[in-house]
Short mmCIF file of N, CA, C and O in Angstrom, two decimals:
data_model
loop_
_atom_site.label_atom_id
_atom_site.label_comp_id
_atom_site.label_asym_id
_atom_site.label_seq_id
_atom_site.Cartn_x
_atom_site.Cartn_y
_atom_site.Cartn_z
N UNK P 1 -19.79 28.19 93.95
CA UNK P 1 -18.34 28.20 93.90
C UNK P 1 -17.78 27.49 95.12
O UNK P 1 -18.30 27.58 96.21
N UNK P 2 -16.68 26.82 94.92
CA UNK P 2 -16.00 26.11 95.99
C UNK P 2 -14.93 27.01 96.61
O UNK P 2 -14.09 27.55 95.90
N UNK P 3 -14.96 27.21 97.94
CA UNK P 3 -13.93 28.04 98.56
C UNK P 3 -12.55 27.36 98.46
O UNK P 3 -12.46 26.14 98.52
N UNK P 4 -11.52 28.17 98.30
CA UNK P 4 -10.17 27.62 98.13
C UNK P 4 -9.41 27.53 99.45
O UNK P 4 -8.36 26.92 99.51
N UNK P 5 -9.93 28.15 100.50
CA UNK P 5 -9.33 28.06 101.84
C UNK P 5 -7.85 28.45 101.88
O UNK P 5 -7.04 27.74 102.45
N UNK P 6 -7.52 29.57 101.27
CA UNK P 6 -6.16 30.07 101.31
C UNK P 6 -5.95 30.90 102.57
O UNK P 6 -6.86 31.57 103.05
N UNK P 7 -4.72 30.91 103.06
CA UNK P 7 -4.34 31.78 104.17
C UNK P 7 -4.20 33.21 103.65
O UNK P 7 -4.07 33.43 102.44
N UNK P 8 -4.19 34.17 104.56
CA UNK P 8 -4.10 35.58 104.16
C UNK P 8 -2.89 35.89 103.27
O UNK P 8 -3.05 36.56 102.25
N UNK P 9 -1.68 35.41 103.60
CA UNK P 9 -0.54 35.69 102.71
C UNK P 9 -0.72 35.09 101.31
O UNK P 9 -0.30 35.68 100.32
N UNK P 10 -1.38 33.96 101.24
CA UNK P 10 -1.63 33.33 99.94
C UNK P 10 -2.64 34.16 99.14
O UNK P 10 -2.49 34.33 97.93
N UNK P 11 -3.64 34.69 99.82
CA UNK P 11 -4.62 35.56 99.16
C UNK P 11 -3.94 36.82 98.65
O UNK P 11 -4.24 37.30 97.55
N UNK P 12 -3.04 37.37 99.43
CA UNK P 12 -2.31 38.57 99.02
C UNK P 12 -1.45 38.29 97.79
O UNK P 12 -1.38 39.11 96.88
N UNK P 13 -0.83 37.12 97.76
CA UNK P 13 0.00 36.74 96.62
C UNK P 13 -0.87 36.61 95.36
O UNK P 13 -0.48 37.07 94.28
N UNK P 14 -2.04 36.02 95.51
CA UNK P 14 -2.96 35.91 94.38
C UNK P 14 -3.42 37.28 93.92
O UNK P 14 -3.57 37.53 92.72
N UNK P 15 -3.62 38.21 94.86
CA UNK P 15 -4.05 39.56 94.50
C UNK P 15 -2.97 40.29 93.70
O UNK P 15 -3.28 41.01 92.76
N UNK P 16 -1.71 40.08 94.06
CA UNK P 16 -0.61 40.69 93.32
C UNK P 16 -0.61 40.20 91.88
O UNK P 16 -0.48 40.99 90.94
N UNK P 17 -0.79 38.90 91.69
CA UNK P 17 -0.83 38.34 90.34
C UNK P 17 -2.01 38.93 89.58
O UNK P 17 -1.88 39.36 88.42
N UNK P 18 -3.16 38.98 90.21
CA UNK P 18 -4.36 39.53 89.59
C UNK P 18 -4.15 40.99 89.19
O UNK P 18 -4.53 41.41 88.09
N UNK P 19 -3.54 41.77 90.06
CA UNK P 19 -3.28 43.19 89.77
C UNK P 19 -2.35 43.34 88.57
O UNK P 19 -2.56 44.21 87.72
N UNK P 20 -1.31 42.50 88.51
CA UNK P 20 -0.37 42.56 87.39
C UNK P 20 -1.07 42.26 86.08
O UNK P 20 -0.88 42.94 85.07
N UNK P 21 -1.90 41.23 86.09
CA UNK P 21 -2.63 40.84 84.88
C UNK P 21 -3.61 41.94 84.49
O UNK P 21 -3.71 42.32 83.31
N UNK P 22 -4.32 42.49 85.45
CA UNK P 22 -5.30 43.54 85.18
C UNK P 22 -4.66 44.78 84.57
O UNK P 22 -5.20 45.38 83.63
N UNK P 23 -3.50 45.18 85.10
CA UNK P 23 -2.80 46.35 84.53
C UNK P 23 -2.47 46.12 83.07
O UNK P 23 -2.60 47.03 82.25
N UNK P 24 -2.05 44.92 82.74
CA UNK P 24 -1.72 44.63 81.34
C UNK P 24 -2.96 44.61 80.47
O UNK P 24 -2.94 45.10 79.34
N UNK P 25 -4.05 44.05 80.97
CA UNK P 25 -5.26 43.94 80.16
C UNK P 25 -5.89 45.30 79.87
O UNK P 25 -6.69 45.42 78.95
N UNK P 26 -5.51 46.31 80.62
CA UNK P 26 -6.00 47.67 80.38
C UNK P 26 -5.34 48.31 79.15
O UNK P 26 -5.83 49.32 78.65
N UNK P 27 -4.27 47.72 78.67
CA UNK P 27 -3.54 48.28 77.54
C UNK P 27 -4.34 48.08 76.25
O UNK P 27 -4.68 46.96 75.88
N UNK P 28 -4.62 49.16 75.57
CA UNK P 28 -5.41 49.11 74.34
C UNK P 28 -4.67 48.45 73.19
O UNK P 28 -5.30 48.00 72.24
N UNK P 29 -3.36 48.39 73.25
CA UNK P 29 -2.55 47.83 72.16
C UNK P 29 -2.15 46.38 72.41
O UNK P 29 -1.27 45.87 71.72
N UNK P 30 -2.77 45.73 73.36
CA UNK P 30 -2.41 44.36 73.72
C UNK P 30 -2.67 43.41 72.55
O UNK P 30 -3.78 43.38 72.01
N UNK P 31 -1.67 42.68 72.15
CA UNK P 31 -1.81 41.75 71.04
C UNK P 31 -2.58 40.51 71.48
O UNK P 31 -2.67 40.18 72.66
N UNK P 32 -3.13 39.80 70.51
CA UNK P 32 -3.96 38.62 70.78
C UNK P 32 -3.21 37.55 71.57
O UNK P 32 -3.77 36.94 72.48
N UNK P 33 -1.96 37.30 71.23
CA UNK P 33 -1.19 36.26 71.93
C UNK P 33 -1.00 36.63 73.40
O UNK P 33 -1.15 35.78 74.28
N UNK P 34 -0.69 37.88 73.66
CA UNK P 34 -0.52 38.33 75.05
C UNK P 34 -1.84 38.25 75.79
O UNK P 34 -1.90 37.81 76.94
N UNK P 35 -2.91 38.64 75.13
CA UNK P 35 -4.24 38.58 75.74
C UNK P 35 -4.61 37.14 76.10
O UNK P 35 -5.13 36.88 77.19
N UNK P 36 -4.32 36.20 75.22
CA UNK P 36 -4.63 34.78 75.47
C UNK P 36 -3.82 34.25 76.65
O UNK P 36 -4.36 33.52 77.50
N UNK P 37 -2.56 34.62 76.72
CA UNK P 37 -1.72 34.16 77.83
C UNK P 37 -2.21 34.74 79.15
O UNK P 37 -2.30 34.02 80.16
N UNK P 38 -2.56 36.01 79.16
CA UNK P 38 -3.06 36.63 80.39
C UNK P 38 -4.37 35.98 80.83
O UNK P 38 -4.59 35.78 82.02
N UNK P 39 -5.22 35.65 79.87
CA UNK P 39 -6.48 34.96 80.20
C UNK P 39 -6.19 33.63 80.88
O UNK P 39 -6.78 33.28 81.90
N UNK P 40 -5.24 32.88 80.32
CA UNK P 40 -4.86 31.59 80.90
C UNK P 40 -4.31 31.77 82.31
O UNK P 40 -4.71 31.05 83.23
N UNK P 41 -3.41 32.71 82.49
CA UNK P 41 -2.81 32.93 83.81
C UNK P 41 -3.87 33.34 84.83
O UNK P 41 -3.80 32.94 85.99
N UNK P 42 -4.86 34.09 84.39
CA UNK P 42 -5.92 34.52 85.29
C UNK P 42 -6.86 33.41 85.71
O UNK P 42 -7.56 33.52 86.71
N UNK P 43 -6.85 32.31 84.96
CA UNK P 43 -7.74 31.19 85.26
C UNK P 43 -7.07 30.08 86.07
O UNK P 43 -7.72 29.09 86.40
N UNK P 44 -5.79 30.25 86.39
CA UNK P 44 -5.09 29.22 87.16
C UNK P 44 -5.73 29.04 88.53
O UNK P 44 -6.19 30.00 89.14
N UNK P 45 -5.72 27.82 89.00
CA UNK P 45 -6.34 27.50 90.29
C UNK P 45 -5.30 27.31 91.38
O UNK P 45 -5.43 26.47 92.25
N UNK P 46 -4.23 28.09 91.30
CA UNK P 46 -3.20 28.04 92.34
C UNK P 46 -2.76 29.45 92.65
O UNK P 46 -3.00 30.36 91.87
N UNK P 47 -2.10 29.61 93.77
CA UNK P 47 -1.79 30.95 94.28
C UNK P 47 -0.44 31.48 93.80
O UNK P 47 0.00 32.53 94.24
N UNK P 48 0.24 30.78 92.93
CA UNK P 48 1.56 31.20 92.48
C UNK P 48 1.71 30.95 90.99
O UNK P 48 0.90 30.23 90.38
N UNK P 49 2.75 31.53 90.42
CA UNK P 49 3.12 31.26 89.04
C UNK P 49 4.35 30.38 89.04
O UNK P 49 5.22 30.53 89.90
N UNK P 50 4.43 29.48 88.07
CA UNK P 50 5.66 28.70 87.92
C UNK P 50 6.74 29.64 87.40
O UNK P 50 6.46 30.77 86.97
N UNK P 51 7.96 29.18 87.40
CA UNK P 51 9.07 30.00 86.90
C UNK P 51 8.82 30.40 85.44
O UNK P 51 9.05 31.55 85.05
N UNK P 52 8.33 29.48 84.63
CA UNK P 52 8.05 29.77 83.22
C UNK P 52 6.92 30.80 83.08
O UNK P 52 7.02 31.74 82.30
N UNK P 53 5.87 30.63 83.86
CA UNK P 53 4.75 31.57 83.81
C UNK P 53 5.20 32.96 84.24
O UNK P 53 4.80 33.97 83.65
N UNK P 54 6.03 33.02 85.26
CA UNK P 54 6.55 34.30 85.74
C UNK P 54 7.39 34.98 84.65
O UNK P 54 7.28 36.18 84.43
N UNK P 55 8.21 34.20 83.96
CA UNK P 55 9.03 34.76 82.88
C UNK P 55 8.15 35.31 81.76
O UNK P 55 8.41 36.39 81.23
N UNK P 56 7.10 34.57 81.40
CA UNK P 56 6.21 35.02 80.34
C UNK P 56 5.46 36.29 80.75
O UNK P 56 5.36 37.24 79.96
N UNK P 57 4.97 36.32 81.98
CA UNK P 57 4.27 37.51 82.47
C UNK P 57 5.24 38.70 82.52
O UNK P 57 4.90 39.81 82.10
N UNK P 58 6.44 38.45 83.00
CA UNK P 58 7.45 39.50 83.06
C UNK P 58 7.82 40.03 81.68
O UNK P 58 8.02 41.24 81.49
N UNK P 59 7.88 39.14 80.70
CA UNK P 59 8.20 39.54 79.33
C UNK P 59 7.09 40.45 78.78
O UNK P 59 7.38 41.48 78.15
N UNK P 60 5.85 40.08 79.02
CA UNK P 60 4.74 40.90 78.55
C UNK P 60 4.76 42.25 79.26
O UNK P 60 4.57 43.30 78.65
N UNK P 61 5.03 42.26 80.57
CA UNK P 61 5.12 43.52 81.31
C UNK P 61 6.23 44.40 80.74
O UNK P 61 6.06 45.60 80.57
N UNK P 62 7.35 43.78 80.43
CA UNK P 62 8.48 44.53 79.87
C UNK P 62 8.12 45.09 78.50
O UNK P 62 8.41 46.25 78.20
N UNK P 63 7.48 44.29 77.68
CA UNK P 63 7.11 44.71 76.33
C UNK P 63 6.17 45.91 76.35
O UNK P 63 6.27 46.80 75.51
N UNK P 64 5.26 45.93 77.32
CA UNK P 64 4.27 47.01 77.39
C UNK P 64 4.61 48.06 78.44
O UNK P 64 3.82 48.97 78.69
N UNK P 65 5.79 47.95 79.07
CA UNK P 65 6.24 48.96 80.02
C UNK P 65 5.41 49.02 81.29
O UNK P 65 5.21 50.08 81.86
N UNK P 66 4.95 47.86 81.75
CA UNK P 66 4.11 47.78 82.95
C UNK P 66 4.88 47.04 84.02
O UNK P 66 5.53 46.04 83.76
N UNK P 67 4.79 47.53 85.28
CA UNK P 67 5.37 46.83 86.43
C UNK P 67 6.90 46.82 86.42
O UNK P 67 7.51 45.94 87.00
N UNK P 68 7.50 47.76 85.75
CA UNK P 68 8.96 47.78 85.68
C UNK P 68 9.56 47.98 87.06
O UNK P 68 9.08 48.78 87.84
N UNK P 69 10.59 47.21 87.36
CA UNK P 69 11.30 47.34 88.62
C UNK P 69 10.74 46.49 89.74
O UNK P 69 11.35 46.37 90.78
N UNK P 70 9.58 45.86 89.56
CA UNK P 70 9.04 45.00 90.60
C UNK P 70 9.70 43.64 90.56
O UNK P 70 10.12 43.16 89.51
N UNK P 71 9.78 43.02 91.69
CA UNK P 71 10.40 41.70 91.81
C UNK P 71 9.45 40.63 91.30
O UNK P 71 8.25 40.72 91.47
N UNK P 72 9.97 39.57 90.66
CA UNK P 72 9.14 38.44 90.27
C UNK P 72 8.54 37.78 91.50
O UNK P 72 9.10 37.86 92.59
N UNK P 73 7.42 37.10 91.32
CA UNK P 73 6.75 36.47 92.45
C UNK P 73 6.57 34.97 92.23
O UNK P 73 5.69 34.36 92.80
N UNK P 74 7.41 34.35 91.40
CA UNK P 74 7.30 32.91 91.14
C UNK P 74 7.55 32.14 92.42
O UNK P 74 8.35 32.52 93.25
N UNK P 75 6.86 31.04 92.56
CA UNK P 75 6.99 30.19 93.73
C UNK P 75 6.70 28.75 93.32
O UNK P 75 5.67 28.20 93.65
N UNK P 76 7.61 28.16 92.56
CA UNK P 76 7.34 26.83 92.03
C UNK P 76 7.83 25.73 92.92
O UNK P 76 8.48 25.89 93.87
#
């Protein structure tokens, strides 16, 4: 594996995204489309979500009642 050489705040930001995705993937009722999108977001090679990706992740969180009240973390 190739190291990505991120700074600590960037690693923390990536961990937040990973945690959000993981919480959603634990849902037994997750539909295939949501599962596919979460898989894609988890494979991104950058430390942030675009505004569109953040909206999609937020929509899935809202639909499944996960992460309610947390601030978006988009950084495009």
